[in-house]
Coordinates of N, CA and C in Angstrom, one line a residue:
M1 N 103.4 107.9 77.0 CA 104.5 107.2 76.4 C 104.3 105.7 76.6
K2 N 105.0 104.9 75.9 CA 104.9 103.4 76.1 C 106.0 103.0 77.1
S3 N 106.0 101.7 77.5 CA 106.9 101.3 78.6 C 108.4 101.5 78.3
E4 N 108.8 101.3 77.0 CA 110.2 101.5 76.7 C 110.6 103.0 76.8
G5 N 109.7 103.8 76.4 CA 109.9 105.3 76.4 C 110.0 105.8 77.8
H6 N 109.1 105.3 78.7 CA 109.1 105.7 80.1 C 110.4 105.2 80.8
T7 N 110.8 104.0 80.5 CA 112.0 103.4 81.1 C 113.2 104.1 80.7
G8 N 113.4 104.4 79.4 CA 114.6 105.1 78.9 C 114.7 106.5 79.4
L9 N 113.6 107.2 79.4 CA 113.6 108.6 80.0 C 113.9 108.6 81.4
A10 N 113.4 107.7 82.2 CA 113.8 107.6 83.6 C 115.2 107.3 83.9
L11 N 115.8 106.4 83.1 CA 117.2 106.1 83.2 C 118.1 107.3 82.8
L12 N 117.7 108.0 81.8 CA 118.4 109.1 81.3 C 118.5 110.2 82.4
L13 N 117.4 110.5 82.9 CA 117.3 111.6 83.9 C 117.8 111.3 85.3
S14 N 117.8 110.0 85.6 CA 118.3 109.6 86.9 C 119.8 109.2 86.9
A15 N 120.4 109.1 85.7 CA 121.8 108.7 85.7 C 122.8 109.6 86.5
P16 N 122.6 110.9 86.5 CA 123.5 111.7 87.3 C 123.4 111.4 88.8
L17 N 122.1 111.1 89.2 CA 121.9 110.7 90.6 C 122.6 109.5 91.0
V18 N 122.6 108.5 90.1 CA 123.2 107.2 90.3 C 124.7 107.4 90.4
L19 N 125.3 108.2 89.6 CA 126.7 108.5 89.6 C 127.1 109.2 90.9
G20 N 126.3 110.2 91.4 CA 126.6 110.8 92.6 C 126.5 109.9 93.8
A21 N 125.5 109.1 93.8 CA 125.2 108.1 94.9 C 126.3 107.1 95.0
S22 N 127.0 106.8 93.9 CA 128.1 105.8 93.9 C 129.2 106.1 94.8
Y23 N 129.3 107.3 95.3 CA 130.3 107.7 96.2 C 129.9 107.5 97.7
V24 N 128.7 107.1 97.9 CA 128.2 107.0 99.3 C 127.5 105.6 99.6
V25 N 127.2 104.9 98.5 CA 126.6 103.6 98.7 C 127.3 102.5 97.8
S26 N 127.0 101.3 98.1 CA 127.7 100.2 97.4 C 127.1 100.0 96.0
N27 N 127.8 99.3 95.2 CA 127.3 99.0 93.8 C 126.0 98.2 93.9
I28 N 125.9 97.3 94.8 CA 124.7 96.5 95.0 C 123.4 97.4 95.2
V29 N 123.6 98.4 96.0 CA 122.5 99.3 96.3 C 122.1 100.1 95.0
L30 N 123.1 100.4 94.2 CA 122.9 101.1 92.9 C 122.1 100.2 92.0
Y31 N 122.5 99.0 91.9 CA 121.8 98.0 91.0 C 120.4 97.9 91.4
A32 N 120.2 97.8 92.8 CA 118.8 97.7 93.3 C 118.0 98.9 93.0
F33 N 118.6 100.1 93.1 CA 117.9 101.3 92.7 C 117.5 101.3 91.3
V34 N 118.3 101.0 90.4 CA 118.0 101.0 89.0 C 116.9 99.9 88.7
A35 N 117.0 98.8 89.3 CA 116.0 97.7 89.0 C 114.6 98.2 89.5
L36 N 114.6 98.8 90.8 CA 113.3 99.2 91.3 C 112.8 100.4 90.5
L37 N 113.7 101.3 90.0 CA 113.3 102.4 89.2 C 112.5 101.9 88.0
I38 N 113.1 100.9 87.3 CA 112.5 100.4 86.1 C 111.1 99.8 86.4
I39 N 111.0 99.1 87.5 CA 109.7 98.6 87.9 C 108.7 99.7 88.2
F40 N 109.1 100.6 89.1 CA 108.1 101.7 89.5 C 107.8 102.6 88.4
V41 N 108.7 102.8 87.5 CA 108.3 103.8 86.4 C 107.2 103.2 85.5
N42 N 107.0 101.9 85.6 CA 106.0 101.3 84.7 C 104.7 100.9 85.5
I43 N 104.8 101.0 86.9 CA 103.7 100.7 87.7 C 102.4 101.6 87.5
P44 N 102.5 102.9 87.3 CA 101.3 103.7 87.2 C 100.3 103.3 86.1
D45 N 100.8 102.6 85.1 CA 99.9 102.2 84.0 C 99.1 101.0 84.4
I46 N 99.2 100.5 85.6 CA 98.4 99.4 86.1 C 96.9 99.9 86.1
D47 N 96.7 101.2 86.2 CA 95.3 101.7 86.2 C 94.6 101.5 84.8
Y48 N 95.4 101.4 83.8 CA 94.8 101.1 82.4 C 94.2 99.7 82.4
M49 N 94.9 98.8 82.9 CA 94.4 97.4 82.9 C 93.2 97.3 83.9
L50 N 93.3 97.9 85.0 CA 92.2 97.9 86.0 C 90.9 98.6 85.5
S51 N 91.1 99.7 84.7 CA 90.0 100.4 84.2 C 89.2 99.6 83.2
R52 N 89.8 98.6 82.6 CA 89.2 97.8 81.6 C 88.7 96.5 82.1
S53 N 88.8 96.3 83.4 CA 88.4 95.1 84.1 C 87.1 95.2 84.9
F54 N 86.7 94.1 85.5 CA 85.5 94.1 86.3 C 85.7 95.1 87.5
I55 N 87.0 95.1 88.0 CA 87.3 96.0 89.2 C 87.1 97.4 88.8
G56 N 87.5 97.8 87.6 CA 87.3 99.2 87.1 C 85.9 99.5 87.0
G57 N 85.0 98.6 86.6 CA 83.6 98.9 86.5 C 83.0 99.2 87.9
I58 N 83.5 98.5 88.9 CA 82.9 98.7 90.3 C 83.5 100.0 90.9
T59 N 84.8 100.1 90.8 CA 85.5 101.2 91.5 C 85.5 102.5 90.8
G60 N 85.3 102.5 89.5 CA 85.4 103.7 88.7 C 86.8 104.1 88.4
I61 N 87.8 103.2 88.6 CA 89.2 103.6 88.3 C 89.3 104.0 86.8
K62 N 90.1 105.0 86.6 CA 90.3 105.4 85.2 C 91.8 105.6 84.9
H63 N 92.1 105.5 83.7 CA 93.5 105.7 83.3 C 94.0 107.1 83.5
R64 N 95.3 107.2 84.0 CA 95.9 108.5 84.4 C 95.1 109.2 85.5
G65 N 94.7 108.4 86.4 CA 94.0 108.9 87.6 C 95.0 108.9 88.8
F66 N 94.6 108.3 89.9 CA 95.4 108.4 91.2 C 96.8 107.9 91.0
T67 N 97.0 106.8 90.2 CA 98.4 106.3 90.0 C 99.3 107.2 89.3
H68 N 98.8 108.3 88.8 CA 99.6 109.3 88.1 C 99.6 110.6 88.8
T69 N 99.7 110.5 90.2 CA 99.7 111.7 91.0 C 100.9 111.7 91.9
I70 N 101.2 112.8 92.5 CA 102.3 112.9 93.5 C 102.0 112.1 94.7
Y71 N 100.8 111.9 95.0 CA 100.4 111.1 96.2 C 100.8 109.7 96.0
F72 N 100.5 109.2 94.8 CA 100.9 107.8 94.6 C 102.4 107.7 94.5
A73 N 103.1 108.7 94.1 CA 104.6 108.7 94.1 C 105.1 108.6 95.5
F74 N 104.5 109.3 96.4 CA 104.9 109.1 97.8 C 104.6 107.7 98.4
V75 N 103.5 107.1 98.0 CA 103.2 105.8 98.4 C 104.2 104.8 97.9
C76 N 104.6 104.9 96.6 CA 105.6 104.0 96.1 C 107.0 104.3 96.7
G77 N 107.3 105.5 97.0 CA 108.5 105.8 97.6 C 108.6 105.2 99.0
I78 N 107.6 105.3 99.8 CA 107.5 104.7 101.1 C 107.6 103.1 101.0
L79 N 106.9 102.6 100.0 CA 107.0 101.1 99.8 C 108.4 100.7 99.4
S80 N 109.1 101.4 98.5 CA 110.4 101.0 98.2 C 111.4 101.2 99.3
A81 N 111.2 102.2 100.1 CA 112.1 102.5 101.3 C 111.9 101.4 102.3
S82 N 110.7 100.9 102.4 CA 110.4 99.8 103.4 C 111.2 98.6 103.2
L83 N 111.7 98.4 101.9 CA 112.5 97.2 101.6 C 113.9 97.3 102.3
T84 N 114.2 98.5 102.8 CA 115.5 98.6 103.5 C 115.4 98.9 105.0
V85 N 114.3 98.3 105.5 CA 114.0 98.6 106.9 C 115.1 98.2 107.9
S86 N 115.9 97.2 107.5 CA 117.0 96.7 108.3 C 118.3 97.6 108.2
S87 N 118.3 98.5 107.2 CA 119.5 99.3 107.0 C 119.5 100.4 107.9
Q88 N 120.7 100.7 108.4 CA 121.0 101.8 109.4 C 121.5 103.0 108.6
A89 N 121.8 102.9 107.3 CA 122.4 104.0 106.6 C 121.2 104.8 105.9
I90 N 121.2 106.1 106.3 CA 120.2 107.0 105.8 C 120.3 107.2 104.3
S91 N 121.5 107.1 103.8 CA 121.7 107.2 102.4 C 121.1 106.1 101.6
V92 N 121.1 104.9 102.1 CA 120.5 103.7 101.5 C 119.0 103.9 101.5
V93 N 118.4 104.2 102.6 CA 117.0 104.4 102.7 C 116.5 105.5 101.8
T94 N 117.2 106.6 101.8 CA 116.8 107.7 100.9 C 116.9 107.3 99.4
L95 N 117.9 106.6 99.0 CA 118.0 106.2 97.6 C 116.9 105.3 97.2
M96 N 116.6 104.4 98.1 CA 115.5 103.4 97.9 C 114.1 104.1 97.8
F97 N 113.9 105.1 98.7 CA 112.7 106.0 98.6 C 112.7 106.6 97.2
A98 N 113.8 107.1 96.8 CA 113.9 107.9 95.5 C 113.5 106.9 94.3
S99 N 113.8 105.7 94.4 CA 113.5 104.7 93.3 C 112.0 104.7 93.1
G100 N 111.2 104.6 94.1 CA 109.8 104.6 94.0 C 109.2 105.9 93.6
F101 N 109.6 107.0 94.4 CA 109.1 108.3 94.1 C 109.5 108.8 92.7
L102 N 110.7 108.7 92.4 CA 111.1 109.1 91.0 C 110.5 108.3 89.9
G103 N 110.4 107.0 90.2 CA 109.8 106.1 89.2 C 108.4 106.6 88.7
V104 N 107.6 106.9 89.7 CA 106.2 107.4 89.4 C 106.3 108.8 88.8
T105 N 107.1 109.7 89.4 CA 107.2 111.1 89.0 C 107.7 111.2 87.5
L106 N 108.8 110.4 87.2 CA 109.3 110.5 85.9 C 108.4 109.8 84.9
H107 N 107.6 108.8 85.3 CA 106.5 108.3 84.4 C 105.6 109.4 84.1
C108 N 105.1 110.2 85.1 CA 104.2 111.3 84.8 C 104.8 112.3 83.9
L109 N 106.1 112.6 84.1 CA 106.8 113.5 83.2 C 106.7 113.1 81.7
G110 N 106.8 111.7 81.5 CA 106.7 111.2 80.2 C 105.3 111.3 79.6
D111 N 104.3 111.3 80.5 CA 102.9 111.5 80.0 C 102.5 112.9 79.8
V112 N 103.2 113.8 80.4 CA 102.9 115.3 80.3 C 103.2 115.7 78.8
V113 N 104.1 115.1 78.2 CA 104.5 115.5 76.8 C 103.4 115.1 75.8
T114 N 102.5 114.2 76.2 CA 101.5 113.7 75.3 C 100.2 114.6 75.3
P115 N 99.3 114.5 74.3 CA 98.2 115.4 74.3 C 97.2 115.3 75.5
S116 N 97.0 114.1 76.0 CA 96.1 113.9 77.1 C 96.6 114.6 78.4
G117 N 97.9 114.5 78.6 CA 98.4 115.1 79.9 C 97.9 114.4 81.1
I118 N 98.2 115.0 82.3 CA 97.9 114.4 83.6 C 97.5 115.5 84.6
K119 N 96.9 115.1 85.6 CA 96.7 116.0 86.8 C 97.6 115.5 87.9
F120 N 98.8 115.9 88.0 CA 99.8 115.3 88.9 C 99.5 115.7 90.3
V121 N 98.9 116.9 90.6 CA 98.6 117.3 91.9 C 97.1 117.6 92.0
P122 N 96.3 116.5 92.1 CA 94.8 116.7 92.2 C 94.5 117.6 93.5
W123 N 93.3 118.2 93.4 CA 92.8 119.2 94.4 C 93.7 120.5 94.4
V124 N 94.7 120.5 93.6 CA 95.5 121.8 93.5 C 95.3 122.2 92.0
Q125 N 95.6 121.3 91.1 CA 95.4 121.5 89.7 C 93.9 121.5 89.3
Q126 N 93.5 122.4 88.5 CA 92.1 122.5 88.1 C 91.8 121.6 86.9
S127 N 92.8 121.3 86.1 CA 92.7 120.5 84.9 C 94.0 119.8 84.6
D128 N 93.9 118.8 83.7 CA 95.1 118.1 83.3 C 96.0 119.0 82.6
Y129 N 97.3 118.8 82.8 CA 98.4 119.6 82.2 C 99.1 118.8 81.1
S130 N 99.2 119.4 80.0 CA 99.9 118.7 78.8 C 100.7 119.7 78.0
L131 N 101.9 119.2 77.6 CA 102.8 120.0 76.7 C 102.4 119.7 75.3
D132 N 101.7 118.6 75.1 CA 101.1 118.3 73.7 C 102.2 118.3 72.7
L133 N 103.3 117.6 72.9 CA 104.4 117.6 72.0 C 104.3 116.5 70.9
F134 N 104.0 115.2 71.4 CA 103.8 114.1 70.5 C 102.9 113.1 71.1
N135 N 102.4 112.1 70.3 CA 101.5 111.1 70.8 C 102.3 110.0 71.7
Y136 N 101.5 109.4 72.5 CA 102.2 108.4 73.4 C 102.8 107.2 72.7
N137 N 102.4 106.9 71.5 CA 103.0 105.8 70.7 C 103.8 106.3 69.5
N138 N 104.4 107.5 69.7 CA 105.4 108.0 68.7 C 106.6 107.1 68.7
A139 N 106.9 106.5 67.6 CA 108.0 105.5 67.6 C 109.4 106.2 67.8
I140 N 109.6 107.3 67.3 CA 110.9 108.0 67.4 C 111.2 108.4 68.9
A141 N 110.2 108.9 69.5 CA 110.3 109.3 70.9 C 110.5 108.1 71.8
N142 N 109.7 107.1 71.7 CA 109.8 106.0 72.6 C 111.1 105.2 72.4
I143 N 111.5 104.9 71.2 CA 112.7 104.1 70.9 C 113.9 105.0 71.2
G144 N 113.8 106.3 70.8 CA 114.9 107.2 71.0 C 115.3 107.3 72.5
F145 N 114.3 107.6 73.3 CA 114.5 107.7 74.7 C 115.0 106.4 75.3
F146 N 114.5 105.3 74.8 CA 114.9 104.0 75.3 C 116.4 103.8 75.1
L147 N 116.9 104.2 73.9 CA 118.3 103.9 73.6 C 119.2 104.9 74.3
I148 N 118.9 106.2 74.4 CA 119.8 107.1 75.1 C 119.8 106.9 76.6
G149 N 118.6 106.4 77.1 CA 118.5 106.1 78.5 C 119.4 105.0 78.9
F150 N 119.5 103.9 78.1 CA 120.3 102.8 78.5 C 121.8 103.1 78.2
V151 N 122.1 103.9 77.2 CA 123.5 104.4 77.0 C 123.9 105.2 78.2
S152 N 123.1 106.1 78.7 CA 123.4 107.0 79.8 C 123.7 106.2 81.1
I153 N 122.8 105.2 81.4 CA 123.1 104.5 82.6 C 124.3 103.5 82.4
G154 N 124.5 103.1 81.2 CA 125.6 102.2 80.9 C 126.9 103.0 81.1
I155 N 127.0 104.3 80.7 CA 128.1 105.1 81.0 C 128.4 105.2 82.5
V156 N 127.4 105.4 83.2 CA 127.5 105.5 84.7 C 128.2 104.3 85.3
F157 N 127.6 103.1 84.9 CA 128.2 101.9 85.5 C 129.6 101.6 85.0
A158 N 129.9 102.1 83.8 CA 131.3 101.9 83.3 C 132.3 102.8 84.1
Y159 N 131.8 103.9 84.6 CA 132.8 104.8 85.3 C 132.5 105.0 86.8
L160 N 131.9 104.0 87.4 CA 131.6 104.2 88.8 C 132.8 104.5 89.6
R161 N 132.8 105.5 90.4 CA 133.9 105.9 91.3 C 135.2 106.2 90.5
Q162 N 135.0 106.5 89.2 CA 136.2 106.8 88.4 C 135.9 108.1 87.7
P163 N 136.0 109.2 88.4 CA 135.6 110.5 87.7 C 136.6 110.8 86.6
R164 N 136.2 110.8 85.4 CA 137.0 111.1 84.2 C 136.3 112.2 83.4
I165 N 137.1 112.9 82.6 CA 136.5 113.9 81.8 C 135.7 113.4 80.6
E166 N 135.9 112.1 80.3 CA 135.2 111.5 79.2 C 133.7 111.4 79.5
I167 N 133.3 111.2 80.8 CA 131.9 111.0 81.1 C 131.2 112.3 80.9
L168 N 131.9 113.5 81.1 CA 131.2 114.8 80.9 C 130.9 114.9 79.4
G169 N 131.9 114.5 78.6 CA 131.7 114.6 77.1 C 130.5 113.8 76.7
Y170 N 130.4 112.6 77.2 CA 129.3 111.7 76.8 C 128.0 112.3 77.2
W171 N 127.9 112.8 78.4 CA 126.6 113.4 78.9 C 126.3 114.6 78.1
I172 N 127.3 115.4 77.8 CA 127.0 116.6 77.0 C 126.3 116.2 75.7
S173 N 126.9 115.2 75.1 CA 126.3 114.7 73.8 C 124.9 114.2 74.0
L174 N 124.7 113.5 75.1 CA 123.3 112.9 75.3 C 122.3 114.0 75.6
Y175 N 122.6 114.9 76.6 CA 121.6 115.8 77.0 C 121.5 117.1 76.1
V176 N 122.6 117.5 75.5 CA 122.6 118.7 74.7 C 122.4 118.4 73.2
V177 N 122.8 117.3 72.8 CA 122.7 117.0 71.3 C 121.6 116.0 71.1
F178 N 121.7 114.7 71.6 CA 120.8 113.7 71.2 C 119.4 113.9 71.8
L179 N 119.2 114.3 73.0 CA 117.9 114.5 73.6 C 117.1 115.5 72.8
P180 N 117.7 116.7 72.6 CA 117.0 117.7 71.8 C 116.6 117.2 70.3
I181 N 117.6 116.5 69.7 CA 117.3 116.0 68.4 C 116.2 115.0 68.4
I182 N 116.2 114.1 69.3 CA 115.1 113.1 69.4 C 113.7 113.8 69.7
T183 N 113.7 114.8 70.6 CA 112.5 115.5 70.9 C 112.0 116.3 69.8
V184 N 112.8 117.0 69.1 CA 112.4 117.8 68.0 C 111.9 116.9 66.8
T185 N 112.7 115.9 66.5 CA 112.3 114.9 65.5 C 110.9 114.3 65.8
S186 N 110.7 113.9 67.0 CA 109.4 113.3 67.4 C 108.3 114.3 67.2
I187 N 108.5 115.6 67.5 CA 107.5 116.6 67.3 C 107.1 116.7 65.8
K188 N 108.2 116.7 65.0 CA 108.0 117.0 63.6 C 107.6 115.7 62.8
T189 N 107.8 114.5 63.4 CA 107.6 113.3 62.6 C 106.6 112.4 63.4
E190 N 105.5 112.2 62.9 CA 104.4 111.4 63.6 C 104.4 110.0 63.0
I191 N 105.3 109.2 63.5 CA 105.4 107.8 63.2 C 104.9 107.0 64.4
R192 N 103.8 106.3 64.3 CA 103.2 105.6 65.4 C 103.4 104.1 65.3
Y193 N 103.3 103.4 66.4 CA 103.4 102.0 66.4 C 102.5 101.4 67.5
N194 N 101.8 100.4 67.2 CA 100.8 99.9 68.2 C 101.2 98.7 69.0
T195 N 102.1 97.9 68.5 CA 102.6 96.8 69.3 C 104.1 96.9 69.4
S196 N 104.6 96.3 70.5 CA 106.1 96.3 70.6 C 106.5 95.3 71.7
V197 N 107.5 94.5 71.3 CA 108.1 93.5 72.2 C 108.7 94.2 73.4
L198 N 109.3 95.4 73.2 CA 109.9 96.1 74.2 C 108.9 96.5 75.3
S199 N 107.7 97.0 74.8 CA 106.7 97.4 75.7 C 106.3 96.4 76.7
R200 N 106.1 95.1 76.2 CA 105.8 94.0 77.1 C 106.9 93.6 78.0
F201 N 108.1 93.7 77.5 CA 109.3 93.3 78.3 C 109.5 94.1 79.5
F202 N 109.3 95.4 79.4 CA 109.5 96.4 80.5 C 108.2 96.6 81.3
N203 N 107.1 95.9 81.0 CA 105.9 96.1 81.7 C 105.7 95.0 82.8
P204 N 105.8 95.4 84.1 CA 105.7 94.4 85.2 C 104.3 93.8 85.2
I205 N 103.3 94.5 84.8 CA 102.0 94.0 84.7 C 101.9 92.8 83.8
W206 N 102.5 93.0 82.6 CA 102.5 91.9 81.6 C 103.2 90.7 82.2
W207 N 104.3 90.8 82.9 CA 105.1 89.7 83.5 C 104.2 89.0 84.5
L208 N 103.5 89.8 85.4 CA 102.7 89.2 86.4 C 101.6 88.3 85.8
R209 N 101.0 88.8 84.7 CA 99.9 88.1 84.0 C 100.5 86.8 83.4
K210 N 101.7 87.0 82.9 CA 102.4 85.8 82.2 C 102.7 84.7 83.2
L211 N 103.2 85.1 84.4 CA 103.7 84.2 85.4 C 102.6 83.6 86.2
F212 N 101.5 84.3 86.4 CA 100.4 83.8 87.3 C 99.1 83.6 86.6

């Protein structure tokens, strides 16, 4: 998937966790979790840039390699948790770990649906695993997941610590209606796109290259 698809899918699937965490941590921590999640869900594709560089030629780094594994997910989880080293609250440290771990894991989930697939647990998996549902640059899948992901997290922040029946109705429509519709439509409709402003906007690698 592209950056916007990965980001939207991660926000959609992590929204229930954010709502549940709102009862034990502050809003600032929740905002930090979402911000880090958006960063880490796009970090694994740094291997694509490295594989096409001088470094890749020396090290043999390839796309969808180590950065698309459960081991890298743990590395990112520990890295994000280390940002809360001064916190005494286990709930805060756990949530920050989840931002890194889930970011990479949900990125990999987004890649599993594409034809190439990934080997998420090397040395255990014998070959790449793929559901082969649609191509990584399928426009409907990427933009569709992007939209419902941000709607989902928007609903969460609108109803923080305010449990209402409306939020259940919204989520039922997102997970039971819109998610299947977008997935099925993406499988049946092969509309690809090669460039996207959204892809660059959500890609931390692009920002680093732009800034430095």
